[in-house]
Structures are given as C-alpha cells and as structure tokens.
Amino acid sequence: MFRKILIANRGEIALRVICACKELGIATVAVHSEADRNALHVRFADEAVCIGPPRSSESYLNIPHVISAAEITNVDAVHPGYGFLSENANFAEVCEASHLAFIGPSAEMLRLMGEKARARREMSAAGLPIVPGTEGIVPDEDAARSAAGEIGYPLIIKASAGGGGRGMRVVRSAEELVVAFQTARNEAQQAFGSPDVYMEKFIEHPRHIEFQVLGDRHGNVIHLGERECSIQRRHQKLIEESPSTALDAKSREELGARVAKALAKIGYSNAGTVEFLRDEDGSFYFIEMNARIQVEHPVTEMVTNVDLIKSQIRLAAGENLTDAVGAVEFSGHSIECRINAEDPETFVPSAGRITAFQMPGGTGVRVDTAAHTDAVIPPFYDSLIAKLIVRGRDRSEAVARMRRALEMFVIEGIKTSIPLHRKILADPDFEAGNLDTHFVERFLPVLAK
Ligand code: MV4
C-alpha cells in the first residue's frame, strides 16, 4: 500500500480524498494556489505545498509544479480528483515516469476516452449499444453529406476532443448541414486544438443515465449500478440520484453486466463512468466514458456502501477487486444536490466571504464540502461549494429527507443554488421521478434558459 499521497486538487474533493487516506493510514500532501492558503484541504493534510498564483493554469494545471511538489515531499502516489489534471494522459505518463503511481486509469485509457469518436468505435466493438452515427471522424463535406443521408435528421455533430456537452451542434435539415459542419470544425479547432468531428442521430428528449465501474489491474471489472443525471442546465448537473427510476433490477443487471464485460475486454482499470442516453422508447445508447472519479460519486456510495475513493487507492496499489471492494449489494435510494456559489436565477457566479454556514445533519444526511463560516470563495475556480447528499430506504423517504435538509441548510454572505433546489424538490414531476434533460428549464426565468 502507498505510504504518502499527494492530492492534485482543491475544495471538497481534495478533502474527500484526505478522509479516505486518513482511514487507510496513508499520509497526505495538499497542493494549493496562493488563493487557497487558508483552505480546509491545506489545514487537514499532513503537509502542504504552494504551487503557484491563483489562476489554475499557473497552479492546479501546472504539471511541472505539481510533480515538483510530489518530488520534494517524497510521495509515492498522486490522486488527481476530478477536473484539472484528472483525465490528462500526459500528466499520468509524467507521474509514472517519475515513479509516482497515478490513481486512475492508465495513460492509454485516458487517451482513448479523450478521443470521443475512437471511444465510441471501441466501446461498440466491445459490445455496447451506440447511437446510430459515423464510424469515426467525418473528414470533409462529401463525407458529411453521405453520413447525413444514412443517419437522417435531426442529427448532432460533436467534437471528438470535446465531451461533457462542449462542442456540439444540432442539425435539423440538409440545408443547414454544410455550414454547421464547417462551423463545428472551426469551433472544435479553436476550443480543443483539433478540428475532428463525428456525427450521431440526435435523440430529442433523452435521460442521462451513467454506470459506475471499478476495475483492478488484473483484468477484472465490476459495475456499481447507475446514476440518473437528467436534472441539469447547460450541461452542468444540478441533482443526481441512484438508482434511476428508469431501470428495474433486471435491466440494471443486464446493462451493468454488459458494461463491465466491455471494459474488461479493453483492459480498463480503476474508477470510471460510462454515460448513456435513454430515449423515449427506453433504449440505451453509449455516448462517452469519463475516466475519473466524478462529482456525483457519493450517491453510488450511499446505495452500495462502497467507499469509491478508498477503492481507487487500493486498486491503484495493485489489490484485486475482491480484496479492495468485495461483493456489491444495492439498498435504498440516494439523491445529491450540488450547491453552487451562484445566483439561483441568473447563474452568475457569486464569490466572496461566507458570513454564516450552518449545514443540516441527522440520519441519512451527508454534506461533502470544504466551505465554512468565514471561508472566502475565490472567483478563480468552479462554483461548487457543497454537495448535499441524502439516503432513504426508498425514493420517497430520500425526497422527504432532501426537502427537510434543504430547509435546514443556511448559507449567508454569498448567493447559492439552494433556493432553486427547494423549488425543484417541491415539483410533482420530480416527486414522481418523471425526469428528462429539459426538466430544469421550466424553473428558470426566460433569460437564464
Ligand atoms: C446527445 C444528445 C442527443 N443526441 N447525443 C450532452 C452532454 C454530452 N455528454 C452528450 N450530450 C448530449 N448528447 C445525441 N446523439 C443530447 C445531449 C444533451 C444532453 C445529454 C445529457 C444530459 C443533458 C443534455 C442536455 C442537452 C443535450
């Protein structure tokens, strides 16, 4: 097992990784920017190293600075959290070359999943259903026209180096195709440094359902059920839950087994998430894979009793799945609300000092956060400041518990998304589990849609 781990992240996830290390008896090193000197992840780690100015490009994303911090403090592994360097194949490679274990999938897997068109082809070959579309990237206008003839309209053009909803363009008729194709290529080049795009049939009112997986370094992969992430706005998830109301135990086991088998086939290890769209007929289609731990991992922890971060660490250290995780049993229902420091109506970020922070507790309530009274939320990073997670024996208990927990969560001094969550939780369609990816729009003023 590792002796000492560097956490290449900040905020609640850095603290979450510190919790796991403490329970495993592993020493921790925090890295931080000049803006995060007084942050909780710095206070709770055994050691801390300042790695640069506030801007993440000069600190949390600066590979030489992170590696130097790891070398000075003599750690044997690096946990990247989510965001920042977590899916950077070059970073994973530099870690391994510096004799630091990267707590995540291999650099080769990060590279594969980062090329969305290739990931789609490989996962299809490994046995997952994919959205009808092109076999790879679409090189030119002629290829685009011929692919559109096969797929039909509406279709969607996606940047191969994009993902998570960035670099997508819906095309509803043949007249729009050529302009959309060229615009998509230009935007992809600007945003991601590669003009490569691929095409898929556009699914109109999908639900976003993702499977959590864990793989060891000996060829074994298991799934830990699914999360429903349909409550989102502009590709930012707001509420996640597990299980999804769209799957029964039998379809969960069928699709989950297929997912685990496909990933074992390609040799995937550590934690990962396989994203599907579910169309209105109930068909599931693979869209992309996230090769990291995700923000919403706690809802899976709450219904499986598996500590996903400790599992990641054990698996990276070479343990097999049986030792690291054991048998997985599902029970109860969990919901997570992401609390962001932003205006609940306009979504404009709200940085500043938190003058009061009183969080809910009690049976079945968990708060993952690095915020506290008198904490200063810097304007430089993601606006997520807390995750409110509940577990109930069934969905209706979880919904009731989330409602009361939201009532009892007090944050003053900055604006937060708590009022929006209270509105969504009060909605009859939310209560009934009737969700799709257009759900949130109904709660927003016209301008914020
Ligand atoms: C789609 C789609 C419809 N058809 N692909 C957005 C996030 C990225 N992971 C994939 N996304 C979508 N891909 C096809 N072929 C609709 C979306 C989409 C979406 C997906 C999940 C959650 C929210 C969404 C909101 C708008 C569009």
Short mmCIF file of C-alpha atoms and ligand atoms in Angstrom, two decimals:
data_model
loop_
_atom_site.label_atom_id
_atom_site.label_comp_id
_atom_site.label_asym_id
_atom_site.label_seq_id
_atom_site.Cartn_x
_atom_site.Cartn_y
_atom_site.Cartn_z
CA MET A 1 0.00 0.00 0.00
CA PHE A 2 1.08 3.61 -0.53
CA ARG A 3 2.82 5.45 2.32
CA LYS A 4 2.06 9.02 1.26
CA ILE A 5 -0.29 10.51 -1.39
CA LEU A 6 -0.30 13.95 -3.00
CA ILE A 7 -3.76 15.31 -3.79
CA ALA A 8 -3.60 17.34 -7.00
CA ASN A 9 -6.86 19.20 -6.39
CA ARG A 10 -8.71 21.60 -4.10
CA GLY A 11 -12.11 22.09 -2.47
CA GLU A 12 -14.46 19.36 -1.37
CA ILE A 13 -12.87 16.59 -3.45
CA ALA A 14 -9.40 17.26 -2.01
CA LEU A 15 -10.93 16.96 1.46
CA ARG A 16 -12.80 13.80 0.42
CA VAL A 17 -9.52 12.16 -0.69
CA ILE A 18 -7.87 13.22 2.61
CA CYS A 19 -10.71 11.47 4.51
CA ALA A 20 -10.04 8.23 2.58
CA CYS A 21 -6.27 8.46 3.17
CA LYS A 22 -6.72 9.03 6.91
CA GLU A 23 -8.91 5.91 7.14
CA LEU A 24 -6.31 3.89 5.25
CA GLY A 25 -3.44 5.19 7.42
CA ILE A 26 -1.80 6.99 4.48
CA ALA A 27 -0.07 10.37 4.94
CA THR A 28 -1.27 13.26 2.73
CA VAL A 29 0.23 16.21 0.90
CA ALA A 30 -2.02 19.09 -0.20
CA VAL A 31 -1.05 21.41 -3.02
CA HIS A 32 -2.62 24.85 -3.21
CA SER A 33 -2.59 28.11 -5.11
CA GLU A 34 -1.86 31.47 -3.46
CA ALA A 35 -5.66 32.00 -3.26
CA ASP A 36 -6.14 28.78 -1.26
CA ARG A 37 -3.57 29.27 1.55
CA ASN A 38 -6.29 29.12 4.21
CA ALA A 39 -8.37 26.39 2.55
CA LEU A 40 -9.50 23.38 4.58
CA HIS A 41 -7.69 20.85 2.38
CA VAL A 42 -4.46 22.60 3.32
CA ARG A 43 -5.32 22.52 7.03
CA PHE A 44 -6.31 18.84 7.14
CA ALA A 45 -3.42 17.46 5.06
CA ASP A 46 -0.22 16.41 6.85
CA GLU A 47 1.89 18.67 4.60
CA ALA A 48 1.11 21.42 2.09
CA VAL A 49 2.99 22.95 -0.84
CA CYS A 50 2.11 26.19 -2.62
CA ILE A 51 2.26 25.54 -6.37
CA GLY A 52 1.61 28.97 -7.85
CA PRO A 53 -0.62 32.01 -8.37
CA PRO A 54 -4.44 31.88 -8.12
CA ARG A 55 -5.14 31.15 -11.80
CA SER A 56 -5.44 27.36 -12.23
CA SER A 57 -3.37 27.45 -15.43
CA GLU A 58 -0.46 28.58 -13.24
CA SER A 59 -1.13 26.28 -10.26
CA TYR A 60 -3.51 23.28 -10.25
CA LEU A 61 -2.99 22.71 -14.01
CA ASN A 62 0.78 23.29 -13.95
CA ILE A 63 2.26 19.80 -14.38
CA PRO A 64 5.92 20.69 -13.54
CA HIS A 65 4.79 22.45 -10.35
CA VAL A 66 2.64 19.51 -9.22
CA ILE A 67 5.39 16.99 -10.00
CA SER A 68 7.98 19.13 -8.16
CA ALA A 69 5.73 19.21 -5.09
CA ALA A 70 5.44 15.42 -5.26
CA GLU A 71 9.21 15.01 -5.51
CA ILE A 72 10.04 17.44 -2.69
CA THR A 73 7.61 15.69 -0.34
CA ASN A 74 8.62 12.19 -1.45
CA VAL A 75 5.11 10.82 -2.05
CA ASP A 76 4.55 7.52 -3.83
CA ALA A 77 1.21 8.30 -5.48
CA VAL A 78 -0.92 11.15 -6.82
CA HIS A 79 -4.73 11.39 -6.62
CA PRO A 80 -5.99 13.87 -9.25
CA GLY A 81 -9.64 14.18 -8.05
CA TYR A 82 -11.98 15.38 -10.84
CA GLY A 83 -11.43 18.23 -13.32
CA PHE A 84 -7.95 19.81 -13.51
CA LEU A 85 -5.40 17.11 -14.49
CA SER A 86 -7.64 14.11 -13.78
CA GLU A 87 -8.04 12.99 -17.41
CA ASN A 88 -4.76 14.35 -18.75
CA ALA A 89 -2.91 11.40 -20.32
CA ASN A 90 0.36 13.34 -20.44
CA PHE A 91 0.15 14.05 -16.71
CA ALA A 92 -0.49 10.35 -15.96
CA GLU A 93 2.54 9.49 -18.10
CA VAL A 94 4.78 12.05 -16.38
CA CYS A 95 3.68 10.66 -12.99
CA GLU A 96 4.59 7.12 -13.95
CA ALA A 97 7.92 8.26 -15.47
CA SER A 98 8.66 10.00 -12.14
CA HIS A 99 7.88 6.76 -10.24
CA LEU A 100 4.63 8.18 -8.87
CA ALA A 101 1.54 5.98 -9.12
CA PHE A 102 -1.31 7.86 -10.84
CA ILE A 103 -4.52 6.93 -9.00
CA GLY A 104 -6.73 6.41 -12.03
CA PRO A 105 -6.79 4.50 -15.32
CA SER A 106 -3.68 4.04 -17.47
CA ALA A 107 -2.50 6.89 -19.70
CA GLU A 108 -3.51 4.74 -22.66
CA MET A 109 -7.14 4.54 -21.41
CA LEU A 110 -7.22 8.30 -20.69
CA ARG A 111 -6.07 8.93 -24.26
CA LEU A 112 -8.66 6.56 -25.72
CA MET A 113 -11.59 8.02 -23.76
CA GLY A 114 -10.43 11.56 -24.56
CA GLU A 115 -10.92 10.85 -28.27
CA LYS A 116 -14.69 10.54 -28.28
CA ALA A 117 -15.01 9.19 -31.84
CA ARG A 118 -12.48 6.43 -31.12
CA ALA A 119 -14.03 5.63 -27.73
CA ARG A 120 -17.40 5.22 -29.47
CA ARG A 121 -15.94 2.78 -32.00
CA GLU A 122 -14.02 0.77 -29.39
CA MET A 123 -16.95 0.52 -27.00
CA SER A 124 -19.22 -0.59 -29.82
CA ALA A 125 -16.68 -3.25 -30.79
CA ALA A 126 -16.57 -4.30 -27.13
CA GLY A 127 -20.34 -4.90 -27.13
CA LEU A 128 -22.10 -1.70 -26.04
CA PRO A 129 -25.04 -0.23 -27.98
CA ILE A 130 -24.12 3.16 -29.50
CA VAL A 131 -26.24 5.90 -31.05
CA PRO A 132 -26.54 5.34 -34.83
CA GLY A 133 -23.85 7.51 -36.44
CA THR A 134 -20.46 7.62 -38.13
CA GLU A 135 -17.79 5.00 -37.54
CA GLY A 136 -15.16 7.62 -36.88
CA ILE A 137 -14.38 11.22 -37.65
CA VAL A 138 -16.01 12.86 -40.68
CA PRO A 139 -13.14 14.22 -42.82
CA ASP A 140 -14.92 16.52 -45.31
CA GLU A 141 -18.19 17.91 -46.66
CA ASP A 142 -18.79 14.99 -49.00
CA ALA A 143 -18.41 12.52 -46.15
CA ALA A 144 -20.73 14.69 -44.04
CA ARG A 145 -23.43 14.66 -46.76
CA SER A 146 -23.20 10.94 -47.25
CA ALA A 147 -23.26 10.23 -43.47
CA ALA A 148 -26.29 12.53 -43.07
CA GLY A 149 -28.07 10.54 -45.80
CA GLU A 150 -27.57 7.37 -43.73
CA ILE A 151 -28.35 8.84 -40.30
CA GLY A 152 -31.25 11.15 -41.27
CA TYR A 153 -32.36 14.31 -39.45
CA PRO A 154 -32.17 15.63 -36.82
CA LEU A 155 -28.51 14.76 -36.25
CA ILE A 156 -25.80 16.08 -33.98
CA ILE A 157 -22.20 16.97 -34.83
CA LYS A 158 -19.79 16.51 -31.91
CA ALA A 159 -16.15 17.47 -31.44
CA SER A 160 -14.07 14.33 -30.95
CA ALA A 161 -11.81 16.14 -28.48
CA GLY A 162 -14.84 17.69 -26.71
CA GLY A 163 -17.16 15.89 -24.33
CA GLY A 164 -19.49 16.78 -21.50
CA GLY A 165 -21.66 18.76 -23.89
CA ARG A 166 -18.92 21.07 -25.15
CA GLY A 167 -18.55 21.42 -28.92
CA MET A 168 -21.89 20.05 -30.05
CA ARG A 169 -24.17 21.24 -32.86
CA VAL A 170 -27.67 20.00 -33.73
CA VAL A 171 -28.59 19.93 -37.43
CA ARG A 172 -32.29 19.71 -38.33
CA SER A 173 -32.22 19.75 -42.16
CA ALA A 174 -29.98 19.13 -45.18
CA GLU A 175 -29.88 22.90 -45.91
CA GLU A 176 -28.06 23.56 -42.63
CA LEU A 177 -25.60 20.69 -42.91
CA VAL A 178 -22.56 22.11 -44.72
CA VAL A 179 -22.43 25.38 -42.77
CA ALA A 180 -22.96 23.52 -39.49
CA PHE A 181 -20.21 21.04 -40.37
CA GLN A 182 -17.65 23.76 -41.18
CA THR A 183 -18.63 25.84 -38.14
CA ALA A 184 -18.35 22.77 -35.89
CA ARG A 185 -14.85 22.01 -37.24
CA ASN A 186 -13.70 25.62 -36.74
CA GLU A 187 -15.10 25.75 -33.22
CA ALA A 188 -13.54 22.39 -32.37
CA GLN A 189 -10.16 23.63 -33.59
CA GLN A 190 -10.50 26.83 -31.52
CA ALA A 191 -11.75 25.17 -28.35
CA PHE A 192 -9.87 21.86 -28.31
CA GLY A 193 -6.97 22.24 -30.74
CA SER A 194 -8.36 19.57 -33.09
CA PRO A 195 -10.95 20.05 -35.85
CA ASP A 196 -12.09 16.40 -35.72
CA VAL A 197 -15.86 15.89 -35.51
CA TYR A 198 -18.20 12.91 -35.73
CA MET A 199 -21.94 12.61 -36.28
CA GLU A 200 -24.81 10.89 -34.46
CA LYS A 201 -28.58 10.72 -34.75
CA PHE A 202 -29.98 13.39 -32.39
CA ILE A 203 -32.07 11.99 -29.55
CA GLU A 204 -34.75 14.57 -28.69
CA HIS A 205 -35.72 14.18 -25.02
CA PRO A 206 -33.10 11.88 -23.55
CA ARG A 207 -32.47 10.90 -19.97
CA HIS A 208 -28.82 10.90 -18.94
CA ILE A 209 -28.01 7.68 -17.10
CA GLU A 210 -24.47 6.62 -16.24
CA PHE A 211 -22.94 3.43 -14.83
CA GLN A 212 -20.19 3.47 -12.21
CA VAL A 213 -17.45 0.88 -12.72
CA LEU A 214 -14.33 -0.24 -10.87
CA GLY A 215 -11.57 -2.30 -12.42
CA ASP A 216 -8.47 -3.87 -10.91
CA ARG A 217 -5.08 -4.20 -12.59
CA HIS A 218 -5.62 -7.94 -13.14
CA GLY A 219 -8.38 -7.76 -15.76
CA ASN A 220 -11.49 -7.76 -13.52
CA VAL A 221 -14.24 -5.11 -13.78
CA ILE A 222 -17.48 -4.73 -11.81
CA HIS A 223 -20.33 -2.23 -12.05
CA LEU A 224 -21.91 -0.42 -9.09
CA GLY A 225 -25.23 0.42 -10.65
CA GLU A 226 -26.30 3.63 -12.28
CA ARG A 227 -26.88 7.29 -11.52
CA GLU A 228 -29.62 9.39 -13.06
CA CYS A 229 -28.23 12.82 -14.01
CA SER A 230 -31.05 14.29 -16.07
CA ILE A 231 -31.53 17.32 -13.81
CA GLN A 232 -29.01 19.66 -15.40
CA ARG A 233 -28.74 23.06 -17.03
CA ARG A 234 -26.38 23.83 -19.91
CA HIS A 235 -24.52 20.56 -19.23
CA GLN A 236 -23.96 21.43 -15.58
CA LYS A 237 -25.57 18.74 -13.45
CA LEU A 238 -27.67 20.05 -10.56
CA ILE A 239 -29.18 16.92 -9.00
CA GLU A 240 -28.17 13.27 -9.31
CA GLU A 241 -29.69 10.13 -7.84
CA SER A 242 -29.23 6.40 -7.61
CA PRO A 243 -30.94 4.20 -8.57
CA SER A 244 -32.65 5.73 -11.64
CA THR A 245 -36.44 5.44 -11.80
CA ALA A 246 -35.94 4.36 -15.43
CA LEU A 247 -34.38 0.94 -14.65
CA ASP A 248 -35.61 -2.12 -12.79
CA ALA A 249 -33.30 -4.65 -11.09
CA LYS A 250 -33.26 -6.91 -14.13
CA SER A 251 -32.36 -4.23 -16.71
CA ARG A 252 -29.76 -2.81 -14.27
CA GLU A 253 -28.08 -6.21 -14.01
CA GLU A 254 -28.26 -6.79 -17.78
CA LEU A 255 -26.83 -3.43 -18.83
CA GLY A 256 -24.40 -3.32 -15.89
CA ALA A 257 -23.01 -6.75 -16.78
CA ARG A 258 -22.61 -5.67 -20.39
CA VAL A 259 -20.76 -2.52 -19.32
CA ALA A 260 -18.40 -4.46 -17.01
CA LYS A 261 -17.71 -7.04 -19.72
CA ALA A 262 -16.93 -4.38 -22.34
CA LEU A 263 -14.49 -2.60 -20.02
CA ALA A 264 -12.78 -5.83 -19.02
CA LYS A 265 -12.35 -6.51 -22.74
CA ILE A 266 -10.49 -3.25 -23.32
CA GLY A 267 -8.45 -3.64 -20.11
CA TYR A 268 -9.87 -0.70 -18.13
CA SER A 269 -8.71 -0.26 -14.54
CA ASN A 270 -9.65 1.96 -11.57
CA ALA A 271 -12.85 4.04 -11.33
CA GLY A 272 -14.79 5.15 -14.38
CA THR A 273 -18.25 6.20 -15.52
CA VAL A 274 -19.97 5.04 -18.68
CA GLU A 275 -22.54 7.58 -19.93
CA PHE A 276 -25.71 6.54 -21.72
CA LEU A 277 -28.62 8.37 -23.23
CA ARG A 278 -32.01 6.68 -22.81
CA ASP A 279 -34.50 7.65 -25.48
CA GLU A 280 -38.26 7.90 -25.02
CA ASP A 281 -38.70 4.29 -26.18
CA GLY A 282 -36.46 3.10 -23.34
CA SER A 283 -33.41 2.19 -25.48
CA PHE A 284 -29.96 2.87 -24.06
CA TYR A 285 -27.05 4.22 -26.12
CA PHE A 286 -23.44 4.67 -25.01
CA ILE A 287 -22.23 8.24 -25.61
CA GLU A 288 -18.94 8.70 -23.76
CA MET A 289 -16.83 7.50 -20.86
CA ASN A 290 -15.42 9.60 -18.03
CA ALA A 291 -12.10 8.12 -16.93
CA ARG A 292 -12.05 9.67 -13.44
CA ILE A 293 -13.94 9.82 -10.14
CA GLN A 294 -16.97 12.08 -10.61
CA VAL A 295 -18.57 14.83 -8.55
CA GLU A 296 -21.69 12.69 -8.05
CA HIS A 297 -19.89 9.54 -6.81
CA PRO A 298 -21.42 9.84 -3.29
CA VAL A 299 -24.91 8.73 -4.41
CA THR A 300 -23.36 5.42 -5.52
CA GLU A 301 -21.50 5.14 -2.20
CA MET A 302 -24.75 5.67 -0.28
CA VAL A 303 -26.61 2.81 -2.02
CA THR A 304 -23.71 0.32 -2.26
CA ASN A 305 -21.82 1.03 0.99
CA VAL A 306 -18.61 1.06 -1.07
CA ASP A 307 -16.08 3.84 -0.42
CA LEU A 308 -15.14 4.67 -4.01
CA ILE A 309 -12.09 6.76 -3.14
CA LYS A 310 -10.60 4.11 -0.88
CA SER A 311 -11.35 1.59 -3.64
CA GLN A 312 -9.49 3.76 -6.17
CA ILE A 313 -6.44 3.91 -3.91
CA ARG A 314 -6.42 0.17 -3.20
CA LEU A 315 -6.89 -0.71 -6.87
CA ALA A 316 -4.09 1.64 -7.93
CA ALA A 317 -1.85 -0.08 -5.37
CA GLY A 318 -2.49 -3.37 -7.17
CA GLU A 319 -5.10 -5.03 -4.95
CA ASN A 320 -7.64 -7.23 -6.69
CA LEU A 321 -11.34 -6.32 -6.73
CA THR A 322 -12.28 -8.99 -4.20
CA ASP A 323 -9.89 -7.55 -1.59
CA ALA A 324 -10.43 -3.89 -2.49
CA VAL A 325 -14.23 -3.92 -2.78
CA GLY A 326 -15.84 -7.33 -2.22
CA ALA A 327 -19.40 -8.19 -3.24
CA VAL A 328 -21.66 -5.24 -4.03
CA GLU A 329 -25.25 -5.13 -2.78
CA PHE A 330 -27.69 -2.33 -3.54
CA SER A 331 -30.04 -0.92 -0.95
CA GLY A 332 -32.07 2.25 -0.53
CA HIS A 333 -32.14 5.41 -2.59
CA SER A 334 -29.80 8.39 -2.63
CA ILE A 335 -30.08 11.95 -4.00
CA GLU A 336 -27.43 14.65 -4.30
CA CYS A 337 -27.99 18.40 -4.73
CA ARG A 338 -24.99 20.41 -5.93
CA ILE A 339 -24.78 23.67 -4.01
CA ASN A 340 -23.07 26.27 -6.18
CA ALA A 341 -21.94 29.77 -5.26
CA GLU A 342 -24.06 31.49 -7.88
CA ASP A 343 -27.27 33.45 -8.37
CA PRO A 344 -30.11 30.85 -8.42
CA GLU A 345 -31.89 32.71 -11.25
CA THR A 346 -29.13 34.06 -13.50
CA PHE A 347 -26.38 31.53 -12.62
CA VAL A 348 -23.84 34.35 -12.37
CA PRO A 349 -21.03 33.16 -10.03
CA SER A 350 -21.10 34.69 -6.54
CA ALA A 351 -17.63 34.85 -4.97
CA GLY A 352 -16.90 36.39 -1.56
CA ARG A 353 -16.94 35.72 2.18
CA ILE A 354 -19.42 33.26 3.68
CA THR A 355 -20.73 35.06 6.77
CA ALA A 356 -22.82 32.14 8.07
CA PHE A 357 -22.64 28.44 7.22
CA GLN A 358 -24.95 26.07 9.05
CA MET A 359 -25.36 22.66 7.50
CA PRO A 360 -28.01 20.02 8.10
CA GLY A 361 -27.26 16.63 9.67
CA GLY A 362 -29.12 13.75 11.20
CA THR A 363 -29.93 10.27 9.94
CA GLY A 364 -29.23 9.72 6.25
CA VAL A 365 -27.73 13.16 5.59
CA ARG A 366 -24.19 13.74 4.31
CA VAL A 367 -22.53 17.02 3.30
CA ASP A 368 -19.28 16.95 1.31
CA THR A 369 -17.79 20.43 1.47
CA ALA A 370 -14.70 22.49 2.18
CA ALA A 371 -16.77 25.60 2.99
CA HIS A 372 -17.34 27.05 6.46
CA THR A 373 -18.27 30.30 8.20
CA ASP A 374 -15.73 32.99 7.25
CA ALA A 375 -14.40 30.99 4.29
CA VAL A 376 -13.66 33.15 1.25
CA ILE A 377 -14.89 31.69 -2.06
CA PRO A 378 -12.34 32.79 -4.68
CA PRO A 379 -13.57 33.78 -8.15
CA PHE A 380 -10.95 31.66 -9.97
CA TYR A 381 -12.43 28.17 -9.78
CA ASP A 382 -15.55 26.06 -10.21
CA SER A 383 -18.53 27.42 -8.25
CA LEU A 384 -19.36 24.10 -6.49
CA ILE A 385 -19.09 24.74 -2.73
CA ALA A 386 -21.00 21.83 -1.20
CA LYS A 387 -22.78 18.61 -2.07
CA LEU A 388 -25.84 17.77 -0.02
CA ILE A 389 -26.42 14.03 -0.17
CA VAL A 390 -29.24 12.05 1.43
CA ARG A 391 -30.12 8.38 1.64
CA GLY A 392 -33.54 6.95 2.35
CA ARG A 393 -34.85 3.37 2.39
CA ASP A 394 -36.77 4.27 -0.77
CA ARG A 395 -37.08 7.26 -3.11
CA SER A 396 -39.96 8.86 -1.28
CA GLU A 397 -38.05 8.87 2.00
CA ALA A 398 -34.99 10.29 0.21
CA VAL A 399 -37.09 13.09 -1.33
CA ALA A 400 -38.64 13.99 2.04
CA ARG A 401 -35.21 13.93 3.67
CA MET A 402 -33.71 16.17 0.97
CA ARG A 403 -36.58 18.66 1.38
CA ARG A 404 -36.03 18.98 5.12
CA ALA A 405 -32.23 19.08 4.72
CA LEU A 406 -32.53 21.93 2.19
CA GLU A 407 -34.79 23.79 4.63
CA MET A 408 -32.09 23.45 7.29
CA PHE A 409 -29.10 24.49 5.14
CA VAL A 410 -28.18 28.13 5.83
CA ILE A 411 -25.50 29.91 3.81
CA GLU A 412 -25.19 33.71 4.11
CA GLY A 413 -22.87 36.27 2.53
CA ILE A 414 -22.93 34.79 -1.00
CA LYS A 415 -25.73 33.66 -3.29
CA THR A 416 -26.25 29.91 -3.72
CA SER A 417 -28.38 27.46 -5.67
CA ILE A 418 -30.22 26.30 -2.51
CA PRO A 419 -33.45 28.24 -3.39
CA LEU A 420 -33.52 26.62 -6.87
CA HIS A 421 -33.12 23.16 -5.30
CA ARG A 422 -36.01 23.85 -2.91
CA LYS A 423 -38.22 24.68 -5.92
CA ILE A 424 -37.20 21.57 -7.88
CA LEU A 425 -37.72 19.28 -4.86
CA ALA A 426 -41.24 20.69 -4.44
CA ASP A 427 -42.21 19.81 -8.02
CA PRO A 428 -44.78 17.00 -8.57
CA ASP A 429 -42.90 15.64 -11.64
CA PHE A 430 -39.67 15.49 -9.67
CA GLU A 431 -41.51 13.72 -6.87
CA ALA A 432 -42.90 11.22 -9.39
CA GLY A 433 -39.48 10.64 -10.98
CA ASN A 434 -40.64 11.95 -14.38
CA LEU A 435 -37.32 13.42 -15.47
CA ASP A 436 -35.59 14.37 -18.68
CA THR A 437 -32.76 16.69 -19.66
CA HIS A 438 -35.17 19.60 -20.30
CA PHE A 439 -36.66 19.44 -16.81
CA VAL A 440 -34.85 22.43 -15.23
CA GLU A 441 -35.81 24.93 -17.96
CA ARG A 442 -39.33 25.10 -16.51
CA PHE A 443 -37.97 26.63 -13.31
CA LEU A 444 -35.96 29.38 -14.91
CA PRO A 445 -36.70 32.94 -15.98
CA VAL A 446 -36.65 33.17 -19.81
CA LEU A 447 -33.22 34.81 -19.88
CA ALA A 448 -31.45 32.05 -17.97
CA LYS A 449 -32.67 29.25 -20.25
C1 MV4 B 1 -26.60 13.85 -27.34
C2 MV4 B 1 -27.90 14.34 -27.26
C3 MV4 B 1 -28.82 13.90 -28.17
N1 MV4 B 1 -28.45 13.04 -29.13
N2 MV4 B 1 -26.27 12.99 -28.31
C4 MV4 B 1 -24.71 16.45 -23.79
C5 MV4 B 1 -23.63 16.04 -22.84
C6 MV4 B 1 -22.81 15.08 -23.59
N3 MV4 B 1 -22.21 14.11 -22.72
C7 MV4 B 1 -23.75 14.48 -24.57
N4 MV4 B 1 -24.90 15.35 -24.65
C8 MV4 B 1 -25.93 15.06 -25.48
N5 MV4 B 1 -25.65 14.20 -26.47
C9 MV4 B 1 -27.20 12.61 -29.18
N6 MV4 B 1 -26.84 11.76 -30.15
C10 MV4 B 1 -28.21 15.22 -26.24
C11 MV4 B 1 -27.22 15.61 -25.36
C12 MV4 B 1 -27.66 16.51 -24.34
C13 MV4 B 1 -27.67 16.16 -23.02
C14 MV4 B 1 -27.20 14.91 -22.58
C15 MV4 B 1 -27.19 14.58 -21.26
C16 MV4 B 1 -27.65 15.50 -20.32
C17 MV4 B 1 -28.10 16.73 -20.73
C18 MV4 B 1 -28.11 17.08 -22.08
C19 MV4 B 1 -28.60 18.32 -22.44
C20 MV4 B 1 -28.59 18.66 -23.76
C21 MV4 B 1 -28.11 17.75 -24.71
#
